[in-house]
PDB file of C-alpha atoms and ligand atoms in Angstrom:
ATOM      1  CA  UNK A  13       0.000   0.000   0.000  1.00 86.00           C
ATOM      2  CA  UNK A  14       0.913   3.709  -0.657  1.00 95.00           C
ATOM      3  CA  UNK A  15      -0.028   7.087   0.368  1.00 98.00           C
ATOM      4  CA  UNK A  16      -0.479   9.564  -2.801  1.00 98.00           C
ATOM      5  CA  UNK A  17      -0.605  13.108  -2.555  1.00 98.00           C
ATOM      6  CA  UNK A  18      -1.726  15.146  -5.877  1.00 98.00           C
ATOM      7  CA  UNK A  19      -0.971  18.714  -5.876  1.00 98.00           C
ATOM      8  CA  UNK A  20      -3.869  20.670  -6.306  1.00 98.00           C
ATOM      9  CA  UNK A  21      -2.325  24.198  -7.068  1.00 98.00           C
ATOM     10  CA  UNK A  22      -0.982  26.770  -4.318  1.00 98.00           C
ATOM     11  CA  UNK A  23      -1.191  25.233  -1.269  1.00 98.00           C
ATOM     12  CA  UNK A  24      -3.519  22.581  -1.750  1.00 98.00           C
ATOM     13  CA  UNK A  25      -3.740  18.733  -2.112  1.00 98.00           C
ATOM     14  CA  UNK A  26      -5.370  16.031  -2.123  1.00 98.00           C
ATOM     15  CA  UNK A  27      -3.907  12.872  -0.189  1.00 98.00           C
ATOM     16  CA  UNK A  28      -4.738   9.191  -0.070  1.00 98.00           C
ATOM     17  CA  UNK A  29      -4.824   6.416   2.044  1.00 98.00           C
ATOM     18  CA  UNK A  30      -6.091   3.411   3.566  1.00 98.00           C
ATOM     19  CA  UNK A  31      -9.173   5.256   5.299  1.00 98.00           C
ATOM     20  CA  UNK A  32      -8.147   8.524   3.777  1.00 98.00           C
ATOM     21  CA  UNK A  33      -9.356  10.912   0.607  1.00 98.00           C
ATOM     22  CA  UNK A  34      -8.978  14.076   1.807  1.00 98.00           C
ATOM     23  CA  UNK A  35      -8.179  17.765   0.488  1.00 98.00           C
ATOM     24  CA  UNK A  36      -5.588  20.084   2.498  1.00 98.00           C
ATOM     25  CA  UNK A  37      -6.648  23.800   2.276  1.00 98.00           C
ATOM     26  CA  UNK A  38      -8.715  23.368  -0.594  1.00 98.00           C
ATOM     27  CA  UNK A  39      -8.175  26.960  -2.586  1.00 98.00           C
ATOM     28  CA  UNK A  40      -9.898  25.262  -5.818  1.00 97.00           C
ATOM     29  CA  UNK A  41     -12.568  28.075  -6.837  1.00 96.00           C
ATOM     30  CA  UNK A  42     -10.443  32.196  -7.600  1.00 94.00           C
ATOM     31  CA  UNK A  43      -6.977  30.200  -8.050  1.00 94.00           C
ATOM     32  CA  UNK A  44      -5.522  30.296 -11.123  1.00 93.00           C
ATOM     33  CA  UNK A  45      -3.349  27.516 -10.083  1.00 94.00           C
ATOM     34  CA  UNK A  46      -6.096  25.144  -9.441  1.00 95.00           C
ATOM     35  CA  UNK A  47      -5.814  21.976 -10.776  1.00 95.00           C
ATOM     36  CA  UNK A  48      -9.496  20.524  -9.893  1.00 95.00           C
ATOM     37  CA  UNK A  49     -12.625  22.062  -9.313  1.00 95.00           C
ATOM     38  CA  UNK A  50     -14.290  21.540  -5.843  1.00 95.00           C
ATOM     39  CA  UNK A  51     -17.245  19.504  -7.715  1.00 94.00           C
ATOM     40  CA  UNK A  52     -14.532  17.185  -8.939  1.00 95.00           C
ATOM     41  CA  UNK A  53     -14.052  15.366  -5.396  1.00 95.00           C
ATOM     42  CA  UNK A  54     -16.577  12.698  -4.438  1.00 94.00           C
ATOM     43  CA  UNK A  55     -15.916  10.244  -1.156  1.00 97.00           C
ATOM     44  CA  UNK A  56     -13.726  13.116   0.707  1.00 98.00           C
ATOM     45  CA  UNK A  57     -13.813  12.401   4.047  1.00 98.00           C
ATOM     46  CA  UNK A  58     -11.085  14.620   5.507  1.00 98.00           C
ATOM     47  CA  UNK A  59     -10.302  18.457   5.117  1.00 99.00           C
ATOM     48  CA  UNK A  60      -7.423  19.722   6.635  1.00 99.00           C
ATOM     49  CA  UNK A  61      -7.616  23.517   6.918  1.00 98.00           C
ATOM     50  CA  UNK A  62      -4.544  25.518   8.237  1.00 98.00           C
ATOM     51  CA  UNK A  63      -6.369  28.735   8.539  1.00 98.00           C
ATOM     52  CA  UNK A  64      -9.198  31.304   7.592  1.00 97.00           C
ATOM     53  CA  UNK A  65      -7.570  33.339   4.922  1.00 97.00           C
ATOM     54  CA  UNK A  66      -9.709  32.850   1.270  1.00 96.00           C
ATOM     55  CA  UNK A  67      -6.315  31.389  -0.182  1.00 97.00           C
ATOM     56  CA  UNK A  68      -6.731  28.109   2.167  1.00 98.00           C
ATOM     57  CA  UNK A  69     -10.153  28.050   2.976  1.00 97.00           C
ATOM     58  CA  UNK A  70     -11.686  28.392  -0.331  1.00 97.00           C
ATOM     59  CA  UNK A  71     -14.220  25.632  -1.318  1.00 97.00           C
ATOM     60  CA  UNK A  72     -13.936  24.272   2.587  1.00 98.00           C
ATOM     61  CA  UNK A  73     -17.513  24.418   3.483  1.00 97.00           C
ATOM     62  CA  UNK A  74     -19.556  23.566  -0.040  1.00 97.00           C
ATOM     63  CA  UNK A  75     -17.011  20.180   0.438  1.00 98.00           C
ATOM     64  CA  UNK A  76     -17.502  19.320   3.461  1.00 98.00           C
ATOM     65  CA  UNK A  77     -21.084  19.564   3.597  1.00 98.00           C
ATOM     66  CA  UNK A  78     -21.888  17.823  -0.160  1.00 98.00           C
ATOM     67  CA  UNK A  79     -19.284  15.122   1.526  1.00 98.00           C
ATOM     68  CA  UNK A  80     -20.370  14.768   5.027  1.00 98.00           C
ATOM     69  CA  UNK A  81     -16.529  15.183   5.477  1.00 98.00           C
ATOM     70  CA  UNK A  82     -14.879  16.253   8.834  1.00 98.00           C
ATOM     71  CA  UNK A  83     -12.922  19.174   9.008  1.00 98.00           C
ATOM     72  CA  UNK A  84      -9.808  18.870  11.156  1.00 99.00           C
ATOM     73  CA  UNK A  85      -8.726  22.646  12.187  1.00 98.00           C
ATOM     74  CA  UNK A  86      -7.643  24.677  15.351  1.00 98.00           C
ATOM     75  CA  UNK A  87     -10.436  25.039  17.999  1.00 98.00           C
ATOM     76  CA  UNK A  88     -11.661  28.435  17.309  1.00 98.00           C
ATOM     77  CA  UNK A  89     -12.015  28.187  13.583  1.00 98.00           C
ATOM     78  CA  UNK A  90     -13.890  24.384  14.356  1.00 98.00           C
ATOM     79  CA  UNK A  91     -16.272  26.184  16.576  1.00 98.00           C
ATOM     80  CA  UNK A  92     -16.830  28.392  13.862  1.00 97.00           C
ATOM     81  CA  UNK A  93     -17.447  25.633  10.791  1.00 98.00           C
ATOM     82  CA  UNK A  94     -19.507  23.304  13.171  1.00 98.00           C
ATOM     83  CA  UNK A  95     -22.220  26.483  13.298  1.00 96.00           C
ATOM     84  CA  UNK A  96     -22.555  25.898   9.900  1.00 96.00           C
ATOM     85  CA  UNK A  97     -23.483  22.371  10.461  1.00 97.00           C
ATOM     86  CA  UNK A  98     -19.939  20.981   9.380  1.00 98.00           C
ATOM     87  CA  UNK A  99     -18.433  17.758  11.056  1.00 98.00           C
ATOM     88  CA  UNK A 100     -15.376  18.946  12.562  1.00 98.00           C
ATOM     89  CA  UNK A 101     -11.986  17.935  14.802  1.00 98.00           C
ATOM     90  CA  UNK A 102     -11.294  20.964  16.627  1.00 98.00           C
ATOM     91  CA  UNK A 103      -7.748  20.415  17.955  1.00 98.00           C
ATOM     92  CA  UNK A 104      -4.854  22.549  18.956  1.00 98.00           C
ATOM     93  CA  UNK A 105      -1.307  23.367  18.428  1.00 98.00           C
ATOM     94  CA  UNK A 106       0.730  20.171  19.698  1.00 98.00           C
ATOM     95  CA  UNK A 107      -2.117  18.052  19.907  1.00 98.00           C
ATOM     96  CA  UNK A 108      -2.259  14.956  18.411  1.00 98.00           C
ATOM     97  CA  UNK A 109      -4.863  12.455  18.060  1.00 98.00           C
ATOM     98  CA  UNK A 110      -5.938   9.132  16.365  1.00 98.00           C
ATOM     99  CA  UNK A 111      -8.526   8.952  13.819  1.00 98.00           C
ATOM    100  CA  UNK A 112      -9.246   5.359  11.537  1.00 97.00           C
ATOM    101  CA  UNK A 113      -6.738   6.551   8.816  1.00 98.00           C
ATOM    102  CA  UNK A 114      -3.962   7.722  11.088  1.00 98.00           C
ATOM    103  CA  UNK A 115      -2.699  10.376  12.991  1.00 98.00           C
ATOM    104  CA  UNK A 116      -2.638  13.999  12.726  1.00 99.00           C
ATOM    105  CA  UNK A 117      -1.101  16.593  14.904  1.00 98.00           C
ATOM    106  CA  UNK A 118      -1.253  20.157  14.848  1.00 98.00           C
ATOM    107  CA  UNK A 119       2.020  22.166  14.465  1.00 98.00           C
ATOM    108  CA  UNK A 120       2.573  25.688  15.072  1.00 98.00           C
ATOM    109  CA  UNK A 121       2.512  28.200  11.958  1.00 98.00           C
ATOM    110  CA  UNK A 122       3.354  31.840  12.691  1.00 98.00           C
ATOM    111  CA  UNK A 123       0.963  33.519  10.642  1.00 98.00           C
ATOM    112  CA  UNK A 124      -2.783  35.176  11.063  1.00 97.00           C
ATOM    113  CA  UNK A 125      -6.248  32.501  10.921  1.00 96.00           C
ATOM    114  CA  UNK A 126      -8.947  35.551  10.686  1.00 95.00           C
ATOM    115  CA  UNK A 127     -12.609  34.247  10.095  1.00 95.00           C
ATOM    116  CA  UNK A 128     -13.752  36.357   7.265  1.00 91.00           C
ATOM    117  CA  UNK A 129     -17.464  36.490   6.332  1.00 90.00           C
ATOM    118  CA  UNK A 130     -18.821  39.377   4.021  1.00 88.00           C
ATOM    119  CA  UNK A 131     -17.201  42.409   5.225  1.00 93.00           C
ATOM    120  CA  UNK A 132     -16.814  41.036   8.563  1.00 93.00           C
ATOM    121  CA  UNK A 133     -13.198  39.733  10.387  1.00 94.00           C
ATOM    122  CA  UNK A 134     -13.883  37.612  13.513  1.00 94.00           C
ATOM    123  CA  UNK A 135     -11.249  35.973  15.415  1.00 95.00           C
ATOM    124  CA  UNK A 136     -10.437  32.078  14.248  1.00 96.00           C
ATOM    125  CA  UNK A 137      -7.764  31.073  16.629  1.00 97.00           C
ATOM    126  CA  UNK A 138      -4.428  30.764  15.860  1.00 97.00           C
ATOM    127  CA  UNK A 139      -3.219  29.312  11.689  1.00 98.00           C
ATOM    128  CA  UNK A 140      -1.531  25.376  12.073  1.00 98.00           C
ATOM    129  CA  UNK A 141       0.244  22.817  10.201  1.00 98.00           C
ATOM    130  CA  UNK A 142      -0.412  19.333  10.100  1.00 99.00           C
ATOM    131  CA  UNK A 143       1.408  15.934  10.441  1.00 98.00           C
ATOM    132  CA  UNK A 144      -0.691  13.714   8.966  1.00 98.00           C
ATOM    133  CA  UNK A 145       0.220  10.310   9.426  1.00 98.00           C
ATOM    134  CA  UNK A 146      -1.722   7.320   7.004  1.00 98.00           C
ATOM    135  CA  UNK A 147      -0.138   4.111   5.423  1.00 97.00           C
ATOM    136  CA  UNK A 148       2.567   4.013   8.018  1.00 97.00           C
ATOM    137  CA  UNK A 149       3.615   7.658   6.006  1.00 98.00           C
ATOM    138  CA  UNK A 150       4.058  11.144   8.130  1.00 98.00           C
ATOM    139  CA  UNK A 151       3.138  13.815   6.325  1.00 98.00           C
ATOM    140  CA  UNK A 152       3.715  17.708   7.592  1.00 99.00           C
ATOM    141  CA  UNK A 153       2.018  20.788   5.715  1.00 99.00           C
ATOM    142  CA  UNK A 154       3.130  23.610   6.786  1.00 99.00           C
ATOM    143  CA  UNK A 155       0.599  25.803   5.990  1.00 98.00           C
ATOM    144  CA  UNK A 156       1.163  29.239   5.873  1.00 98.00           C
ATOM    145  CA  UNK A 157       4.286  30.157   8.040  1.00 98.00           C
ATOM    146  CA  UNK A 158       7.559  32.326   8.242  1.00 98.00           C
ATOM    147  CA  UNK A 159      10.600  29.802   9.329  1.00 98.00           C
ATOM    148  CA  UNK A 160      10.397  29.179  13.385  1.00 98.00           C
ATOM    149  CA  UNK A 161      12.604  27.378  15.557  1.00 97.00           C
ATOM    150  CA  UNK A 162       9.764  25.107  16.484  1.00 97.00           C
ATOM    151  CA  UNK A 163       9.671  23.486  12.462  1.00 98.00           C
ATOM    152  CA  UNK A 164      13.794  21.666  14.460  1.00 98.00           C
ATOM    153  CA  UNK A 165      11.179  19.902  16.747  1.00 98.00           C
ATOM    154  CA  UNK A 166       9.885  17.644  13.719  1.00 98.00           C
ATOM    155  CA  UNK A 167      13.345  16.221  13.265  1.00 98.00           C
ATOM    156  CA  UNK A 168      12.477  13.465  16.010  1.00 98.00           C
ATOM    157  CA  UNK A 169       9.125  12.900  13.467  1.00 98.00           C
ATOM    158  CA  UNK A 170      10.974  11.365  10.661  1.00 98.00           C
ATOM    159  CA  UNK A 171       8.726  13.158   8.227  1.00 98.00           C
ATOM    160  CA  UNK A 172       8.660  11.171   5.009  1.00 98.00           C
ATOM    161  CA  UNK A 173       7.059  14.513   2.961  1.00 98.00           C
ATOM    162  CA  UNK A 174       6.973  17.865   3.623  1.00 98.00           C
ATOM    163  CA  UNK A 175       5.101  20.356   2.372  1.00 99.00           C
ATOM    164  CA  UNK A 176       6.908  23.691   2.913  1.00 99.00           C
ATOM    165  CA  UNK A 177       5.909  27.458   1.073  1.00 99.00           C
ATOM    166  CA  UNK A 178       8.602  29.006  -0.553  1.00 98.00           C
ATOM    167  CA  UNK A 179       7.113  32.175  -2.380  1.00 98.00           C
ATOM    168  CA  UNK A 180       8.312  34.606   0.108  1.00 98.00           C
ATOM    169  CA  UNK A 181       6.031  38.017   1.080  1.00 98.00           C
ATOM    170  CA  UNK A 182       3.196  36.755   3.034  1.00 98.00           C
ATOM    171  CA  UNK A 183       5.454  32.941   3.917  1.00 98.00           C
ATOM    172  CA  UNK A 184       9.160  31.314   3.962  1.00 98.00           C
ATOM    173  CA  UNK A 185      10.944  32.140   0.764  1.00 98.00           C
ATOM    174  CA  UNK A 186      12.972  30.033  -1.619  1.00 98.00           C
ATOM    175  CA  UNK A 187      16.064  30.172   1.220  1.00 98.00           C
ATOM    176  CA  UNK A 188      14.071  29.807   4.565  1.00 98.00           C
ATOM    177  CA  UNK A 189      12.327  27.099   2.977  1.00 98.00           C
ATOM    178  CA  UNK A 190      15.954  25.740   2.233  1.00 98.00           C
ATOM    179  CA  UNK A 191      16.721  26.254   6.251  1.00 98.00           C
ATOM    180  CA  UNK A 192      13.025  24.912   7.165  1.00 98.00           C
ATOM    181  CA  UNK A 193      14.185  21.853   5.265  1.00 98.00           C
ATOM    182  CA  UNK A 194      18.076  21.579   7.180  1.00 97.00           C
ATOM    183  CA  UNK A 195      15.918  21.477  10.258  1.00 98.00           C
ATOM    184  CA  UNK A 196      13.131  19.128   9.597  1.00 98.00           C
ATOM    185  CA  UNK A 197      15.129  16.561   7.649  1.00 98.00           C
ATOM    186  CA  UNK A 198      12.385  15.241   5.534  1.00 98.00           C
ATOM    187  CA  UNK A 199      12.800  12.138   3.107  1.00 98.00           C
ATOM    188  CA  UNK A 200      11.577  14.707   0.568  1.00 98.00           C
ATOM    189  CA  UNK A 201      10.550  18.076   0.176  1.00 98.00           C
ATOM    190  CA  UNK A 202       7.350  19.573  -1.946  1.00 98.00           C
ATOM    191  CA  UNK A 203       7.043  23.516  -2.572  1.00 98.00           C
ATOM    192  CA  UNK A 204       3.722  24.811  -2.383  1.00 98.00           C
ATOM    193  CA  UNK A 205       2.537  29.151  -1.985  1.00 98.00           C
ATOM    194  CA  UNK A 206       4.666  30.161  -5.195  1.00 98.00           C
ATOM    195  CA  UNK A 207       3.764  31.854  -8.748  1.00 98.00           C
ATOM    196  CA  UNK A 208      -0.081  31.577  -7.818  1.00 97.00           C
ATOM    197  CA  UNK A 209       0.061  35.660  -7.997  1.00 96.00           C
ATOM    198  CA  UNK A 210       2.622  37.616  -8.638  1.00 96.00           C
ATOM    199  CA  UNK A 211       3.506  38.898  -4.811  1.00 97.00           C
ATOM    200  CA  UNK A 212       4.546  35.445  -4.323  1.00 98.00           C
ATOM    201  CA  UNK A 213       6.701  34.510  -7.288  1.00 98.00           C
ATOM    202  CA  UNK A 214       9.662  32.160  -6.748  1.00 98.00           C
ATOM    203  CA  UNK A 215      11.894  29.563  -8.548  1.00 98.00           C
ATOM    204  CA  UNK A 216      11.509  26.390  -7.216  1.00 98.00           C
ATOM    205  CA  UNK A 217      14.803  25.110  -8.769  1.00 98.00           C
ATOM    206  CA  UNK A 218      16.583  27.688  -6.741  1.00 98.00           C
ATOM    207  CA  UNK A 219      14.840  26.269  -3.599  1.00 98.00           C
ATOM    208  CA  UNK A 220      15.789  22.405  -4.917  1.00 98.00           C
ATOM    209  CA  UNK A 221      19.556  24.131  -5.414  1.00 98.00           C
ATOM    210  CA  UNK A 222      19.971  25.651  -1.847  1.00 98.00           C
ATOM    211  CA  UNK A 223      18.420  21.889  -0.169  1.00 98.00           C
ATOM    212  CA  UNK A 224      20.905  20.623  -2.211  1.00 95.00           C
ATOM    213  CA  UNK A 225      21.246  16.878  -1.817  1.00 82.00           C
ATOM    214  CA  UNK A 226      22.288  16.236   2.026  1.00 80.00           C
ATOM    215  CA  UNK A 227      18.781  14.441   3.242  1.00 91.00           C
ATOM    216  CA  UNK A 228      16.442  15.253   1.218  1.00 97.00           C
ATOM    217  CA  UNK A 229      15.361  15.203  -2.332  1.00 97.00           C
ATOM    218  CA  UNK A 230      12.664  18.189  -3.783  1.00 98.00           C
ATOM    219  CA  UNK A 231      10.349  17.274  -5.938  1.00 98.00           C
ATOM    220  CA  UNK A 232       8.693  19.768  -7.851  1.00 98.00           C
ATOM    221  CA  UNK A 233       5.015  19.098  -8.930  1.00 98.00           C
ATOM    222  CA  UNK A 234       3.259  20.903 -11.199  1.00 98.00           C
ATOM    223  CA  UNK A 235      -0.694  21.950 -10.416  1.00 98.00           C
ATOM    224  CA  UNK A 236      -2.380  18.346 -11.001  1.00 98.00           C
ATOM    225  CA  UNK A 237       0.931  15.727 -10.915  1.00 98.00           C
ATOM    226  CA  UNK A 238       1.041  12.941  -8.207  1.00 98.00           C
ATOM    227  CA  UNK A 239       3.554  11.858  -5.904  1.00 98.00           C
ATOM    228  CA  UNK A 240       3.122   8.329  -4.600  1.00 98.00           C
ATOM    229  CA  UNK A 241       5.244   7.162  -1.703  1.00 97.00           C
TER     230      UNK A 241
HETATM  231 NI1   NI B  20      -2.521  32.943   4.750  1.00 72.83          NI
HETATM  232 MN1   MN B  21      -1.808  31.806   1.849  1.00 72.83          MN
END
C-alpha cells in the first residue's frame, strides 16, 4: 500500500490512504493555479484547513457539507465551521490524536487565521500545520508560516514529505524554505505558496539548489501531478 498526494495548485492537495481521501486547504474556486474544481471530489472524508484566509479556505464548506466530510482545524475556527453544520476535529497546536486513517497533529505556523465572512473579520484562533500520518507515512504541511525554531522539533518525526511554502512576502521564501528543510530533515521536500500571484513569485529550482542533496530530495510538482510514496 501507498499514500499519494496530488498537488492541487498553491497550497492545496489532495492525499490518499487506507481510510483517507482528503483535500488540504482546498483553494480550488479564484486560483488560477487550481488543478481541480471543488465539484470534482466525491468520497472526501477529511479536510485539513490551516487557517481562515480565502487562499486556504476556499471551497472548505460547499465540500464538506456535499461530503459529510470532517474538518480537522484549530479550535476556534472548528467552533466556527460546526455552526454551519460541518463535522469537525477541533484540535490545537501540539495536539495529536488518532482517527481510523492515522494520525494527525497540529504544528505551530506563525501567521494570522482571521474568520472572514462578508465584510466582517472575527477571530479564528491561531493558523496550524499538520502531520498527517496514514499508510505508516508522516506527512507535515506547513501551511502558511515564516521559518520558526519550532519546524527543528519535527526532526524526532521522521517526516517522510513535507510540504513547505517558498514564495516569500506573506510565507518562507525560496532560502528559509531551504533552512526549514536543514531542520526538519524530511525524506523529501514539496514547494507549495509560489507563482499563484505575482507577490509570491519564486523559482523552485533555486529552492531544490539551496536543499541541495544532504537528506532530502525536492520534488517539484506541477498543479495536477502525483507523488506516490
Ligand atoms: Ni494565509
Ligand atoms: Mn496563503
Amino acid at each position: 500500500h501507498m499514500a499519494m498526494l496530488r498537488f492541487l495548485g498553491h497550497s492545496s492537495f489532495y492525499i490518499e490512504g487506507e481510510g483517507l481521501k482528503g483535500l488540504i486547504d482546498p483553494f480550488l474556486e479564484g486560483n488560477p493555479s487550481a488543478a481541480a474544481g471543488p465539484d470534482e471530489f466525491s468520497g472526501i472524508n477529511a479536510i485539513f484547513l490551516t487557517h481562515g484566509h480565502g487562499d486556504h479556505m476556499g471551497s472548505t464548506v460547499e465540500i464538506a457539507k456535499k461530503n459529510d466530510a470532517v474538518v480537522y482545524t484549530c479550535n476556534e475556527m472548528a467552533g466556527y465551521l460546526s455552526s454551519k453544520g460541518i463535522k469537525t476535529e477541533g484540535m490545537h497546536i501540539g495536539g495529536r490524536a488518532s482517527f481510523p486513517f492515522g494520525r494527525v497533529k497540529l504544528t505551530p505556523a506563525w501567521h494570522g487565521c482571521p474568520i472572514v465572512e462578508g465584510k466582517e473579520v472575527r477571530y479564528g484562533g491561531v493558523a496550524c500545520g499538520f502531520v498527517i500520518e496514514v499508510e505508516g507515512r508522516k506527512i507535515y504541511h506547513s501551511g502558511d508560516t515564516g521559518l520558526t525554531v519550532e519546524m527543528s522539533l519535527l526532526e524526532d518525526e521522521n517526516i517522510d514529505v513535507a510540504l513547505l511554502p517558498i514564495g516569500g512576502y506573506y510565507t518562507m521564501d525560496v532560502e528559509d524554505a531551504a533552512r526549514a528543510v536543514k531542520m526538519i530533515k524530511p525524506r523529501v521536500a514539496i514547494p507549495m505558496h509560489y507563482n499563484t500571484f505575482p507577490r509570491i513569485e519564486a523559482d523552485p529550482v533555486k529552492f531544490a539548489e539551496l536543499v541541495g542533496e544532504m537528506f532530502t530530495e525536492v520534488k517539484i510538482l506541477a498543479p495536477g501531478e502525483e507523488y506516490k510514496f
